[in-house]
Amino acid sequence: MAGQAFDNFIDGRRVPAVDGRTLDVVDPATGEVYAAQALSGKSDVDNAMTAAARAFRDWRRTTPAQRQTALLRIADAIEARAEEVVRVECENTGKPVALTHSEEMTMVLDHLRFFAGAARVLEGRAAAEYLAGHTSMIRREPLGVCAQVTPWNYPLLMAIWKIAPALAAGNTVVLKPSETTPASTLLLAEIAGKHLPAGVLNVVTGDRGTGRLLVEHPVPQMASITGSVRAGVEVAGSAAQDLKRVHLELGGKAPVVVFADADVAAAAEGIAAAGFFNAGQDCTAATRVLVQEGLHDEFVAALTEQARGTRTGPPGDTDADYGPLNSADQLAKVAGFIDRLPDHAVVHCGGSRVGERGFFYAPTVVSGLRQDDEIVQDEVFGPVITVQSFTDEEDAYAKANGVRYGLASSVWTADHARAMRASIELDFGTVWLNTHIPLVAEMPHGGFKHSGYGKDLSMYGLEDYTRIKHVMSSLG
């Protein structure tokens, strides 16, 4: 039986779904239902949009300094309740508590505080007389109400990535978290609601149908989603009917190119950490390795050793490197990739579920793969690292770019010139050199091709939530 009830947060207060419907929330570490969330329908979304539109009239007129102060107060309030926030996040996701506190909470606070400061430094072209007798200037303005949908792999952090730039720019928000991970987002809304006017931030929970209602609603001026390619295509198509702006951060299949002159031990350790972190449930995870032929066998052995030293466990396991997969469906999806491996594939370790309780999956290394294999082309989103070989730079870049995704990539080499060439040739929004997965608030995160468009983080992310207006004044 569900022990907790997660209501919507609309117009500054918690409210159940209008028709009283709910969805179960499952603890992925146990596989058991531990809460119920509101299953929001049209009336709930209408109420949230009405509240956000009403709040926008005043919020858009606040000064950048006022918005900065609000965001800084929210960050301070989250920090003061950090242990509670992490506990809620880990209960809902199964993540290890210690890692979530040290890795994710640090970023949550830093990224929120970055956008608080960024609110005050938006830049534009200088006012000038581009036509004789007339002065032109540029205004950057908020868009209005933003409909946002966040994923289940980093529920709290992705909520910050969505709401921080939107609010900093003067927009109001209606956000829907994933149906499997609503808990920390609702706690965030409750904390933030004490420092924001009612209606500025609203959260509605529910299933994919609820998300569709958000995107199709006539009020929002932007639809922003982090999710699968399928979801992104659906959102883009729906938004096009109303000419809404769309911000898409979708899947990834990050190539990790390891040249023969790379430091094998350092590369294997770094790639294993970046591939298995968060159970590989990361669009930028280092899960598709390309190794130069002369180094292939040595590297596979080193990576396999790293994988065997990596362990999964529940939130309270202080030695766990990652927690469970998100759901029974995700566990079945990951296992399916391994079950369907072609005969030429070699599984060096893992390849199986861990335990009978919860959705844990062993760290897995697979080699002997070809470019057109399903597991090379499609996003697994689990603790599975594949290894292919390549001959030279041209072959490496062709295989690296030979997928539909374009989010992130990395190159491992001692040759600086080669690293610079790779950064040019790789068709991905991020190229890491001799590292993989670090993110900083000051730099943009976003992809190309089927990984979507628009940027999270950085000033580019803030600008995505603004519109540009030309104002011209006659001097006569």
Tab-separated table of N, CA, C and O in Angstrom, residues 175-235:
chain	number	residue	atom	x	y	z
A	175	LEU	N	5.567	22.774	-14.486
A	175	LEU	CA	6.502	21.672	-14.714
A	175	LEU	C	5.863	20.352	-14.346
A	175	LEU	O	5.184	20.242	-13.337
A	176	LYS	N	6.134	19.346	-15.179
A	176	LYS	CA	5.705	17.981	-14.863
A	176	LYS	C	6.924	17.083	-14.728
A	176	LYS	O	7.669	16.889	-15.683
A	177	PRO	N	7.142	16.502	-13.537
A	177	PRO	CA	8.225	15.529	-13.394
A	177	PRO	C	7.821	14.191	-13.989
A	177	PRO	O	6.644	13.952	-14.284
A	178	SER	N	8.793	13.314	-14.159
A	178	SER	CA	8.484	11.967	-14.625
A	178	SER	C	7.511	11.290	-13.677
A	178	SER	O	7.543	11.502	-12.459
A	179	GLU	N	6.669	10.449	-14.234
A	179	GLU	CA	5.675	9.754	-13.413
A	179	GLU	C	6.310	8.789	-12.418
A	179	GLU	O	5.680	8.396	-11.429
A	180	THR	N	7.573	8.407	-12.638
A	180	THR	CA	8.218	7.482	-11.699
A	180	THR	C	9.000	8.205	-10.610
A	180	THR	O	9.375	7.584	-9.614
A	181	THR	N	9.238	9.527	-10.759
A	181	THR	CA	10.075	10.237	-9.782
A	181	THR	C	9.552	11.633	-9.462
A	181	THR	O	10.222	12.638	-9.710
A	182	PRO	N	8.361	11.750	-8.884
A	182	PRO	CA	7.812	13.081	-8.605
A	182	PRO	C	8.254	13.692	-7.279
A	182	PRO	O	8.087	14.885	-7.052
A	183	ALA	N	8.804	12.880	-6.378
A	183	ALA	CA	8.922	13.285	-4.975
A	183	ALA	C	9.783	14.519	-4.754
A	183	ALA	O	9.362	15.493	-4.109
A	184	SER	N	11.021	14.514	-5.246
A	184	SER	CA	11.930	15.626	-4.951
A	184	SER	C	11.510	16.908	-5.660
A	184	SER	O	11.752	18.008	-5.151
A	185	THR	N	10.866	16.792	-6.809
A	185	THR	CA	10.406	17.986	-7.519
A	185	THR	C	9.305	18.685	-6.731
A	185	THR	O	9.264	19.922	-6.657
A	186	LEU	N	8.418	17.912	-6.140
A	186	LEU	CA	7.355	18.509	-5.321
A	186	LEU	C	7.919	19.128	-4.049
A	186	LEU	O	7.451	20.187	-3.609
A	187	LEU	N	8.926	18.499	-3.469
A	187	LEU	CA	9.576	19.102	-2.300
A	187	LEU	C	10.266	20.396	-2.699
A	187	LEU	O	10.199	21.402	-1.974
A	188	LEU	N	10.918	20.401	-3.852
A	188	LEU	CA	11.547	21.621	-4.366
A	188	LEU	C	10.513	22.730	-4.528
A	188	LEU	O	10.756	23.888	-4.140
A	189	ALA	N	9.360	22.405	-5.095
A	189	ALA	CA	8.313	23.417	-5.296
A	189	ALA	C	7.830	23.973	-3.969
A	189	ALA	O	7.591	25.188	-3.833
A	190	GLU	N	7.696	23.099	-2.984
A	190	GLU	CA	7.256	23.546	-1.662
A	190	GLU	C	8.285	24.497	-1.038
A	190	GLU	O	7.926	25.533	-0.461
A	191	ILE	N	9.567	24.143	-1.157
A	191	ILE	CA	10.632	25.002	-0.621
A	191	ILE	C	10.678	26.326	-1.375
A	191	ILE	O	10.730	27.406	-0.784
A	192	ALA	N	10.659	26.256	-2.700
A	192	ALA	CA	10.737	27.467	-3.521
A	192	ALA	C	9.515	28.349	-3.331
A	192	ALA	O	9.605	29.590	-3.389
A	193	GLY	N	8.370	27.721	-3.090
A	193	GLY	CA	7.130	28.481	-2.948
A	193	GLY	C	7.130	29.452	-1.792
A	193	GLY	O	6.358	30.420	-1.785
A	194	LYS	N	7.993	29.227	-0.824
A	194	LYS	CA	8.091	30.151	0.312
A	194	LYS	C	8.843	31.433	-0.051
A	194	LYS	O	8.833	32.401	0.713
A	195	HIS	N	9.486	31.423	-1.236
A	195	HIS	CA	10.298	32.573	-1.639
A	195	HIS	C	9.883	33.140	-2.993
A	195	HIS	O	10.567	34.004	-3.534
A	196	LEU	N	8.772	32.654	-3.518
A	196	LEU	CA	8.254	33.120	-4.798
A	196	LEU	C	6.784	33.505	-4.644
A	196	LEU	O	6.064	32.898	-3.844
A	197	PRO	N	6.313	34.466	-5.420
A	197	PRO	CA	4.876	34.752	-5.422
A	197	PRO	C	4.093	33.530	-5.889
A	197	PRO	O	4.572	32.740	-6.712
A	198	ALA	N	2.896	33.369	-5.379
A	198	ALA	CA	2.054	32.237	-5.768
A	198	ALA	C	1.864	32.212	-7.276
A	198	ALA	O	1.625	33.244	-7.904
A	199	GLY	N	1.987	31.032	-7.865
A	199	GLY	CA	1.763	30.855	-9.299
A	199	GLY	C	3.001	30.970	-10.155
A	199	GLY	O	2.960	30.608	-11.334
A	200	VAL	N	4.100	31.459	-9.606
A	200	VAL	CA	5.330	31.579	-10.413
A	200	VAL	C	5.882	30.205	-10.759
A	200	VAL	O	6.333	29.960	-11.873
A	201	LEU	N	5.837	29.284	-9.807
A	201	LEU	CA	6.286	27.916	-10.048
A	201	LEU	C	5.166	26.950	-9.662
A	201	LEU	O	4.714	26.940	-8.516
A	202	ASN	N	4.740	26.158	-10.628
A	202	ASN	CA	3.679	25.178	-10.415
A	202	ASN	C	4.164	23.804	-10.871
A	202	ASN	O	4.875	23.696	-11.876
A	203	VAL	N	3.791	22.768	-10.145
A	203	VAL	CA	4.166	21.400	-10.506
A	203	VAL	C	2.909	20.544	-10.557
A	203	VAL	O	2.136	20.501	-9.594
A	204	VAL	N	2.720	19.879	-11.688
A	204	VAL	CA	1.621	18.925	-11.821
A	204	VAL	C	2.220	17.560	-12.112
A	204	VAL	O	3.156	17.432	-12.892
A	205	THR	N	1.697	16.534	-11.466
A	205	THR	CA	2.197	15.181	-11.664
A	205	THR	C	1.229	14.385	-12.515
A	205	THR	O	0.069	14.764	-12.701
A	206	GLY	N	1.718	13.266	-13.035
A	206	GLY	CA	0.865	12.427	-13.862
A	206	GLY	C	1.669	11.638	-14.867
A	206	GLY	O	2.889	11.540	-14.769
A	207	ASP	N	0.988	11.086	-15.844
A	207	ASP	CA	1.622	10.225	-16.834
A	207	ASP	C	1.932	10.994	-18.113
A	207	ASP	O	1.892	12.232	-18.132
A	208	ARG	N	2.242	10.267	-19.167
A	208	ARG	CA	2.576	10.918	-20.441
A	208	ARG	C	1.417	11.756	-20.965
A	208	ARG	O	1.620	12.776	-21.617
A	209	GLY	N	0.209	11.302	-20.670
A	209	GLY	CA	-0.951	12.082	-21.104
A	209	GLY	C	-0.978	13.450	-20.460
A	209	GLY	O	-1.379	14.439	-21.093
A	210	THR	N	-0.542	13.536	-19.213
A	210	THR	CA	-0.467	14.832	-18.535
A	210	THR	C	0.557	15.725	-19.216
A	210	THR	O	0.314	16.917	-19.440
A	211	GLY	N	1.707	15.151	-19.543
A	211	GLY	CA	2.726	15.925	-20.251
A	211	GLY	C	2.231	16.428	-21.593
A	211	GLY	O	2.520	17.563	-21.990
A	212	ARG	N	1.458	15.601	-22.257
A	212	ARG	CA	0.899	16.009	-23.554
A	212	ARG	C	-0.062	17.191	-23.378
A	212	ARG	O	-0.076	18.123	-24.200
A	213	LEU	N	-0.823	17.180	-22.301
A	213	LEU	CA	-1.735	18.289	-22.029
A	213	LEU	C	-0.971	19.594	-21.806
A	213	LEU	O	-1.415	20.662	-22.239
A	214	LEU	N	0.173	19.510	-21.144
A	214	LEU	CA	1.003	20.704	-20.935
A	214	LEU	C	1.446	21.296	-22.261
A	214	LEU	O	1.325	22.502	-22.505
A	215	VAL	N	1.980	20.447	-23.113
A	215	VAL	CA	2.553	20.917	-24.378
A	215	VAL	C	1.471	21.445	-25.312
A	215	VAL	O	1.672	22.432	-26.029
A	216	GLU	N	0.316	20.808	-25.305
A	216	GLU	CA	-0.759	21.206	-26.220
A	216	GLU	C	-1.560	22.402	-25.714
A	216	GLU	O	-2.328	22.997	-26.476
A	217	HIS	N	-1.365	22.780	-24.457
A	217	HIS	CA	-2.161	23.860	-23.883
A	217	HIS	C	-1.858	25.186	-24.587
A	217	HIS	O	-0.704	25.475	-24.933
A	218	PRO	N	-2.866	26.037	-24.819
A	218	PRO	CA	-2.644	27.285	-25.558
A	218	PRO	C	-1.872	28.347	-24.794
A	218	PRO	O	-1.356	29.288	-25.404
A	219	VAL	N	-1.737	28.246	-23.482
A	219	VAL	CA	-1.104	29.305	-22.705
A	219	VAL	C	0.416	29.361	-22.848
A	219	VAL	O	0.979	30.440	-23.048
A	220	PRO	N	1.160	28.252	-22.728
A	220	PRO	CA	2.634	28.345	-22.738
A	220	PRO	C	3.196	28.889	-24.044
A	220	PRO	O	2.669	28.627	-25.132
A	221	GLN	N	4.273	29.649	-23.917
A	221	GLN	CA	4.989	30.172	-25.078
A	221	GLN	C	6.200	29.311	-25.422
A	221	GLN	O	6.800	29.476	-26.478
A	222	MET	N	6.569	28.418	-24.515
A	222	MET	CA	7.664	27.490	-24.767
A	222	MET	C	7.337	26.140	-24.154
A	222	MET	O	6.735	26.065	-23.085
A	223	ALA	N	7.755	25.088	-24.859
A	223	ALA	CA	7.710	23.734	-24.315
A	223	ALA	C	9.145	23.239	-24.225
A	223	ALA	O	9.865	23.214	-25.221
A	224	SER	N	9.563	22.872	-23.026
A	224	SER	CA	10.936	22.418	-22.794
A	224	SER	C	10.897	21.030	-22.190
A	224	SER	O	10.232	20.807	-21.181
A	225	ILE	N	11.620	20.094	-22.803
A	225	ILE	CA	11.586	18.717	-22.333
A	225	ILE	C	12.984	18.125	-22.346
A	225	ILE	O	13.775	18.368	-23.266
A	226	THR	N	13.292	17.365	-21.326
A	226	THR	CA	14.452	16.487	-21.333
A	226	THR	C	13.899	15.073	-21.278
A	226	THR	O	13.192	14.711	-20.325
A	227	GLY	N	14.202	14.283	-22.307
A	227	GLY	CA	13.616	12.952	-22.376
A	227	GLY	C	14.107	12.181	-23.574
A	227	GLY	O	15.178	12.452	-24.131
A	228	SER	N	13.311	11.229	-24.010
A	228	SER	CA	13.682	10.355	-25.121
A	228	SER	C	13.476	11.048	-26.462
A	228	SER	O	12.773	12.063	-26.559
A	229	VAL	N	14.078	10.490	-27.495
A	229	VAL	CA	13.878	11.012	-28.844
A	229	VAL	C	12.404	10.922	-29.226
A	229	VAL	O	11.847	11.855	-29.818
A	230	ARG	N	11.785	9.786	-28.884
A	230	ARG	CA	10.362	9.627	-29.188
A	230	ARG	C	9.540	10.755	-28.589
A	230	ARG	O	8.696	11.367	-29.252
A	231	ALA	N	9.797	11.055	-27.313
A	231	ALA	CA	9.055	12.120	-26.645
A	231	ALA	C	9.359	13.466	-27.282
A	231	ALA	O	8.464	14.304	-27.454
A	232	GLY	N	10.622	13.700	-27.640
A	232	GLY	CA	11.002	14.968	-28.251
A	232	GLY	C	10.330	15.202	-29.583
A	232	GLY	O	9.867	16.314	-29.889
A	233	VAL	N	10.269	14.162	-30.405
A	233	VAL	CA	9.602	14.276	-31.707
A	233	VAL	C	8.120	14.584	-31.522
A	233	VAL	O	7.538	15.426	-32.218
A	234	GLU	N	7.515	13.926	-30.544
A	234	GLU	CA	6.095	14.160	-30.267
A	234	GLU	C	5.859	15.588	-29.793
A	234	GLU	O	4.903	16.259	-30.230
A	235	VAL	N	6.726	16.062	-28.891
A	235	VAL	CA	6.581	17.424	-28.376
A	235	VAL	C	6.778	18.451	-29.484
A	235	VAL	O	6.016	19.419	-29.601
